[in-house]
């Protein structure tokens, strides 16, 4: 299964914590770990310093504690753990799925399973609560979606639309319609003509 991963598996870049202005990049491919750095300083001794690069195998990265300390310092311990897992051939295939495909798969889950999945990680929490997912779910379960429902969904979100019963939804649409009508009545005729 790991042979399916081609090219870049993980890439992150960032500026070092203050007061340093140096810039770093960590790149993990299917066979190596590359650490790149750019010295950024106004001091004379660092003006002509070229960018650096250190390319290591997975095993060499796991054995290089000095490099691991740099990675943890710049990108944090979570990133270091993730890269170490990648170097030990422990790939997280779900994290690598494109967002559209992940949304499509999640939209077929039961509501209880979506709630459980949202507790797995920050990425899944964002995905499981996203308007894109709940729009797909609403479109699947509702017979008709009126333009007024779509406009209301832009205001309150598709998840809220899904969990609102029909009577409450009709009330919200009615209130929204009244607000829109009141706004148009308050506008001068010159603005309405535009």
PDB file of C-alpha atoms in Angstrom:
ATOM      1  CA  UNK A   1       0.000   0.000   0.000  1.00  0.00           C
ATOM      2  CA  UNK A   2       2.859   2.406   0.763  1.00  0.00           C
ATOM      3  CA  UNK A   3       4.040   1.986  -2.822  1.00  0.00           C
ATOM      4  CA  UNK A   4       0.916   3.906  -3.881  1.00  0.00           C
ATOM      5  CA  UNK A   5       2.386   7.052  -2.341  1.00  0.00           C
ATOM      6  CA  UNK A   6       4.385   8.824  -4.991  1.00  0.00           C
ATOM      7  CA  UNK A   7       6.299  12.083  -4.826  1.00  0.00           C
ATOM      8  CA  UNK A   8       5.894  14.370  -1.829  1.00  0.00           C
ATOM      9  CA  UNK A   9       4.180  12.775   1.156  1.00  0.00           C
ATOM     10  CA  UNK A  10       4.465  15.720   3.540  1.00  0.00           C
ATOM     11  CA  UNK A  11       5.748  19.270   3.243  1.00  0.00           C
ATOM     12  CA  UNK A  12       5.827  22.142   5.698  1.00  0.00           C
ATOM     13  CA  UNK A  13       7.713  25.413   5.826  1.00  0.00           C
ATOM     14  CA  UNK A  14       7.867  28.217   8.346  1.00  0.00           C
ATOM     15  CA  UNK A  15       9.901  30.971   9.858  1.00  0.00           C
ATOM     16  CA  UNK A  16      11.782  30.134  13.041  1.00  0.00           C
ATOM     17  CA  UNK A  17      10.366  31.414  16.343  1.00  0.00           C
ATOM     18  CA  UNK A  18      11.383  34.994  17.274  1.00  0.00           C
ATOM     19  CA  UNK A  19      13.880  36.561  17.508  1.00  0.00           C
ATOM     20  CA  UNK A  20      15.246  34.526  14.597  1.00  0.00           C
ATOM     21  CA  UNK A  21      14.205  35.447  11.060  1.00  0.00           C
ATOM     22  CA  UNK A  22      15.539  32.237   9.499  1.00  0.00           C
ATOM     23  CA  UNK A  23      13.237  30.214   7.266  1.00  0.00           C
ATOM     24  CA  UNK A  24      12.959  26.410   7.208  1.00  0.00           C
ATOM     25  CA  UNK A  25      11.343  23.729   5.076  1.00  0.00           C
ATOM     26  CA  UNK A  26      10.789  20.050   5.822  1.00  0.00           C
ATOM     27  CA  UNK A  27       9.968  17.769   2.930  1.00  0.00           C
ATOM     28  CA  UNK A  28       9.199  14.048   3.187  1.00  0.00           C
ATOM     29  CA  UNK A  29       9.100  11.988   0.002  1.00  0.00           C
ATOM     30  CA  UNK A  30       8.486   8.271  -0.419  1.00  0.00           C
ATOM     31  CA  UNK A  31      12.193   7.575   0.188  1.00  0.00           C
ATOM     32  CA  UNK A  32      13.846  10.515   1.988  1.00  0.00           C
ATOM     33  CA  UNK A  33      13.545  13.454   4.365  1.00  0.00           C
ATOM     34  CA  UNK A  34      14.887  16.823   3.202  1.00  0.00           C
ATOM     35  CA  UNK A  35      15.628  19.664   5.629  1.00  0.00           C
ATOM     36  CA  UNK A  36      16.254  23.084   4.048  1.00  0.00           C
ATOM     37  CA  UNK A  37      17.152  26.384   5.695  1.00  0.00           C
ATOM     38  CA  UNK A  38      17.681  29.990   4.698  1.00  0.00           C
ATOM     39  CA  UNK A  39      19.652  32.314   6.980  1.00  0.00           C
ATOM     40  CA  UNK A  40      18.007  35.734   7.119  1.00  0.00           C
ATOM     41  CA  UNK A  41      20.066  38.332   8.937  1.00  0.00           C
ATOM     42  CA  UNK A  42      21.385  41.858   8.519  1.00  0.00           C
ATOM     43  CA  UNK A  43      24.594  40.907  10.306  1.00  0.00           C
ATOM     44  CA  UNK A  44      27.662  41.047   8.089  1.00  0.00           C
ATOM     45  CA  UNK A  45      28.864  37.486   8.816  1.00  0.00           C
ATOM     46  CA  UNK A  46      25.557  36.019   7.559  1.00  0.00           C
ATOM     47  CA  UNK A  47      25.057  38.194   4.448  1.00  0.00           C
ATOM     48  CA  UNK A  48      26.700  35.823   1.999  1.00  0.00           C
ATOM     49  CA  UNK A  49      25.537  32.555   3.579  1.00  0.00           C
ATOM     50  CA  UNK A  50      23.929  30.305   1.000  1.00  0.00           C
ATOM     51  CA  UNK A  51      20.781  28.339   1.742  1.00  0.00           C
ATOM     52  CA  UNK A  52      21.446  24.868   3.093  1.00  0.00           C
ATOM     53  CA  UNK A  53      19.964  21.453   2.536  1.00  0.00           C
ATOM     54  CA  UNK A  54      20.310  18.135   4.314  1.00  0.00           C
ATOM     55  CA  UNK A  55      18.798  15.077   2.659  1.00  0.00           C
ATOM     56  CA  UNK A  56      18.592  11.870   4.674  1.00  0.00           C
ATOM     57  CA  UNK A  57      17.027   8.456   4.460  1.00  0.00           C
ATOM     58  CA  UNK A  58      14.176   7.568   6.794  1.00  0.00           C
ATOM     59  CA  UNK A  59      16.459   5.609   9.094  1.00  0.00           C
ATOM     60  CA  UNK A  60      19.067   8.377   9.205  1.00  0.00           C
ATOM     61  CA  UNK A  61      16.367  10.884  10.174  1.00  0.00           C
ATOM     62  CA  UNK A  62      15.187   8.600  12.980  1.00  0.00           C
ATOM     63  CA  UNK A  63      18.783   8.300  14.245  1.00  0.00           C
ATOM     64  CA  UNK A  64      19.599  12.041  13.937  1.00  0.00           C
ATOM     65  CA  UNK A  65      18.402  13.460  17.271  1.00  0.00           C
ATOM     66  CA  UNK A  66      19.930  16.870  16.531  1.00  0.00           C
ATOM     67  CA  UNK A  67      17.791  17.240  13.407  1.00  0.00           C
ATOM     68  CA  UNK A  68      14.726  16.042  15.296  1.00  0.00           C
ATOM     69  CA  UNK A  69      15.296  18.748  17.930  1.00  0.00           C
ATOM     70  CA  UNK A  70      15.418  21.374  15.154  1.00  0.00           C
ATOM     71  CA  UNK A  71      12.183  20.046  13.615  1.00  0.00           C
ATOM     72  CA  UNK A  72      10.412  20.097  16.992  1.00  0.00           C
ATOM     73  CA  UNK A  73      11.697  23.606  17.737  1.00  0.00           C
ATOM     74  CA  UNK A  74      10.565  25.062  14.398  1.00  0.00           C
ATOM     75  CA  UNK A  75       7.404  23.073  13.624  1.00  0.00           C
ATOM     76  CA  UNK A  76       6.384  21.606  16.988  1.00  0.00           C
ATOM     77  CA  UNK A  77       6.318  18.160  18.585  1.00  0.00           C
ATOM     78  CA  UNK A  78       3.177  17.064  16.719  1.00  0.00           C
ATOM     79  CA  UNK A  79       4.908  17.572  13.383  1.00  0.00           C
ATOM     80  CA  UNK A  80       7.968  15.694  14.617  1.00  0.00           C
ATOM     81  CA  UNK A  81       5.820  12.742  15.728  1.00  0.00           C
ATOM     82  CA  UNK A  82       3.992  12.727  12.398  1.00  0.00           C
ATOM     83  CA  UNK A  83       7.261  12.741  10.402  1.00  0.00           C
ATOM     84  CA  UNK A  84       8.719   9.997  12.611  1.00  0.00           C
ATOM     85  CA  UNK A  85       5.598   7.907  11.941  1.00  0.00           C
ATOM     86  CA  UNK A  86       6.020   8.475   8.209  1.00  0.00           C
ATOM     87  CA  UNK A  87       9.655   7.379   8.474  1.00  0.00           C
ATOM     88  CA  UNK A  88       8.469   4.170  10.172  1.00  0.00           C
ATOM     89  CA  UNK A  89       6.069   3.498   7.256  1.00  0.00           C
ATOM     90  CA  UNK A  90       2.998   4.383   9.332  1.00  0.00           C
ATOM     91  CA  UNK A  91       0.997   6.368   6.792  1.00  0.00           C
ATOM     92  CA  UNK A  92      -2.327   8.046   7.525  1.00  0.00           C
ATOM     93  CA  UNK A  93      -4.190   7.454   4.284  1.00  0.00           C
ATOM     94  CA  UNK A  94      -7.368   9.221   5.408  1.00  0.00           C
ATOM     95  CA  UNK A  95      -5.446  12.435   6.051  1.00  0.00           C
ATOM     96  CA  UNK A  96      -4.144  12.272   2.477  1.00  0.00           C
ATOM     97  CA  UNK A  97      -7.540  11.972   0.788  1.00  0.00           C
ATOM     98  CA  UNK A  98      -8.642  14.987  -1.253  1.00  0.00           C
ATOM     99  CA  UNK A  99     -11.276  17.052   0.563  1.00  0.00           C
ATOM    100  CA  UNK A 100     -13.974  16.459  -2.078  1.00  0.00           C
ATOM    101  CA  UNK A 101     -13.554  12.686  -1.863  1.00  0.00           C
ATOM    102  CA  UNK A 102     -13.511  12.771   1.936  1.00  0.00           C
ATOM    103  CA  UNK A 103     -16.722  14.844   1.981  1.00  0.00           C
ATOM    104  CA  UNK A 104     -18.373  12.406  -0.410  1.00  0.00           C
ATOM    105  CA  UNK A 105     -17.464   9.407   1.770  1.00  0.00           C
ATOM    106  CA  UNK A 106     -18.522  11.089   5.020  1.00  0.00           C
ATOM    107  CA  UNK A 107     -21.862  12.114   3.541  1.00  0.00           C
ATOM    108  CA  UNK A 108     -22.873   8.412   3.447  1.00  0.00           C
ATOM    109  CA  UNK A 109     -22.214   7.860   7.160  1.00  0.00           C
ATOM    110  CA  UNK A 110     -24.936   7.740   9.783  1.00  0.00           C
ATOM    111  CA  UNK A 111     -25.290  10.881  11.908  1.00  0.00           C
ATOM    112  CA  UNK A 112     -23.868   9.149  14.999  1.00  0.00           C
ATOM    113  CA  UNK A 113     -20.802   8.093  13.007  1.00  0.00           C
ATOM    114  CA  UNK A 114     -20.272  11.646  11.729  1.00  0.00           C
ATOM    115  CA  UNK A 115     -20.395  12.868  15.339  1.00  0.00           C
ATOM    116  CA  UNK A 116     -17.800  10.246  16.366  1.00  0.00           C
ATOM    117  CA  UNK A 117     -15.584  10.987  13.360  1.00  0.00           C
ATOM    118  CA  UNK A 118     -15.561  14.696  14.219  1.00  0.00           C
ATOM    119  CA  UNK A 119     -13.784  13.785  17.479  1.00  0.00           C
ATOM    120  CA  UNK A 120     -10.861  12.037  15.746  1.00  0.00           C
ATOM    121  CA  UNK A 121      -8.794  15.075  14.786  1.00  0.00           C
ATOM    122  CA  UNK A 122      -8.965  18.782  14.123  1.00  0.00           C
ATOM    123  CA  UNK A 123      -9.163  18.155  10.370  1.00  0.00           C
ATOM    124  CA  UNK A 124     -12.099  15.767  10.755  1.00  0.00           C
ATOM    125  CA  UNK A 125     -13.851  18.159  13.134  1.00  0.00           C
ATOM    126  CA  UNK A 126     -13.648  20.924  10.545  1.00  0.00           C
ATOM    127  CA  UNK A 127     -14.726  18.587   7.755  1.00  0.00           C
ATOM    128  CA  UNK A 128     -17.637  17.067   9.693  1.00  0.00           C
ATOM    129  CA  UNK A 129     -18.950  20.516  10.603  1.00  0.00           C
ATOM    130  CA  UNK A 130     -18.367  22.100   7.188  1.00  0.00           C
ATOM    131  CA  UNK A 131     -21.164  23.617   5.162  1.00  0.00           C
ATOM    132  CA  UNK A 132     -20.055  21.618   2.111  1.00  0.00           C
ATOM    133  CA  UNK A 133     -20.759  18.309   3.890  1.00  0.00           C
ATOM    134  CA  UNK A 134     -24.093  19.372   5.351  1.00  0.00           C
ATOM    135  CA  UNK A 135     -25.221  20.797   2.028  1.00  0.00           C
ATOM    136  CA  UNK A 136     -24.664  17.352   0.458  1.00  0.00           C
ATOM    137  CA  UNK A 137     -26.559  15.681   3.316  1.00  0.00           C
ATOM    138  CA  UNK A 138     -29.484  18.124   3.088  1.00  0.00           C
ATOM    139  CA  UNK A 139     -29.667  17.674  -0.688  1.00  0.00           C
ATOM    140  CA  UNK A 140     -29.761  13.897  -0.206  1.00  0.00           C
ATOM    141  CA  UNK A 141     -32.527  13.841   2.422  1.00  0.00           C
ATOM    142  CA  UNK A 142     -34.752  16.759   1.395  1.00  0.00           C
ATOM    143  CA  UNK A 143     -37.169  16.511  -1.502  1.00  0.00           C
ATOM    144  CA  UNK A 144     -36.971  20.135  -2.611  1.00  0.00           C
ATOM    145  CA  UNK A 145     -34.631  22.959  -1.806  1.00  0.00           C
ATOM    146  CA  UNK A 146     -36.156  26.352  -2.518  1.00  0.00           C
ATOM    147  CA  UNK A 147     -34.078  29.450  -3.289  1.00  0.00           C
ATOM    148  CA  UNK A 148     -35.275  30.876   0.048  1.00  0.00           C
ATOM    149  CA  UNK A 149     -33.886  27.813   1.859  1.00  0.00           C
ATOM    150  CA  UNK A 150     -30.559  28.252   0.062  1.00  0.00           C
ATOM    151  CA  UNK A 151     -30.422  31.925   1.036  1.00  0.00           C
ATOM    152  CA  UNK A 152     -31.238  31.031   4.648  1.00  0.00           C
ATOM    153  CA  UNK A 153     -28.545  28.342   4.589  1.00  0.00           C
ATOM    154  CA  UNK A 154     -25.987  30.965   3.593  1.00  0.00           C
ATOM    155  CA  UNK A 155     -26.936  32.906   6.719  1.00  0.00           C
ATOM    156  CA  UNK A 156     -27.273  30.156   9.323  1.00  0.00           C
ATOM    157  CA  UNK A 157     -25.460  27.215   7.726  1.00  0.00           C
ATOM    158  CA  UNK A 158     -26.568  23.930   6.155  1.00  0.00           C
ATOM    159  CA  UNK A 159     -26.095  21.970   9.366  1.00  0.00           C
ATOM    160  CA  UNK A 160     -28.587  24.225  11.120  1.00  0.00           C
ATOM    161  CA  UNK A 161     -31.007  23.756   8.205  1.00  0.00           C
ATOM    162  CA  UNK A 162     -30.709  19.969   8.512  1.00  0.00           C
ATOM    163  CA  UNK A 163     -31.433  19.873  12.244  1.00  0.00           C
ATOM    164  CA  UNK A 164     -34.274  22.388  12.159  1.00  0.00           C
ATOM    165  CA  UNK A 165     -37.751  20.858  11.973  1.00  0.00           C
ATOM    166  CA  UNK A 166     -40.068  21.903   9.132  1.00  0.00           C
ATOM    167  CA  UNK A 167     -42.243  24.228  11.200  1.00  0.00           C
ATOM    168  CA  UNK A 168     -39.270  26.094  12.653  1.00  0.00           C
ATOM    169  CA  UNK A 169     -37.682  26.235   9.204  1.00  0.00           C
ATOM    170  CA  UNK A 170     -40.829  27.799   7.741  1.00  0.00           C
ATOM    171  CA  UNK A 171     -40.800  30.402  10.527  1.00  0.00           C
ATOM    172  CA  UNK A 172     -37.144  31.263   9.868  1.00  0.00           C
ATOM    173  CA  UNK A 173     -37.774  31.558   6.124  1.00  0.00           C
ATOM    174  CA  UNK A 174     -40.788  33.780   6.805  1.00  0.00           C
ATOM    175  CA  UNK A 175     -38.753  36.030   9.137  1.00  0.00           C
ATOM    176  CA  UNK A 176     -35.980  36.255   6.572  1.00  0.00           C
ATOM    177  CA  UNK A 177     -38.466  37.134   3.840  1.00  0.00           C
ATOM    178  CA  UNK A 178     -39.877  39.938   6.042  1.00  0.00           C
ATOM    179  CA  UNK A 179     -36.378  41.309   6.730  1.00  0.00           C
ATOM    180  CA  UNK A 180     -35.595  41.369   3.015  1.00  0.00           C
ATOM    181  CA  UNK A 181     -38.904  43.079   2.229  1.00  0.00           C
ATOM    182  CA  UNK A 182     -38.361  45.671   4.988  1.00  0.00           C
ATOM    183  CA  UNK A 183     -34.872  46.402   3.663  1.00  0.00           C
ATOM    184  CA  UNK A 184     -36.171  46.909   0.137  1.00  0.00           C
ATOM    185  CA  UNK A 185     -38.938  49.249   1.440  1.00  0.00           C
ATOM    186  CA  UNK A 186     -36.400  51.321   3.365  1.00  0.00           C
ATOM    187  CA  UNK A 187     -34.134  51.754   0.330  1.00  0.00           C
ATOM    188  CA  UNK A 188     -34.581  54.914  -1.751  1.00  0.00           C
ATOM    189  CA  UNK A 189     -35.978  54.366  -5.249  1.00  0.00           C
ATOM    190  CA  UNK A 190     -32.669  55.494  -6.814  1.00  0.00           C
ATOM    191  CA  UNK A 191     -30.848  52.523  -5.173  1.00  0.00           C
ATOM    192  CA  UNK A 192     -33.579  50.062  -6.143  1.00  0.00           C
ATOM    193  CA  UNK A 193     -33.229  51.084  -9.806  1.00  0.00           C
ATOM    194  CA  UNK A 194     -29.595  50.000  -9.745  1.00  0.00           C
TER     195      UNK A 194
END
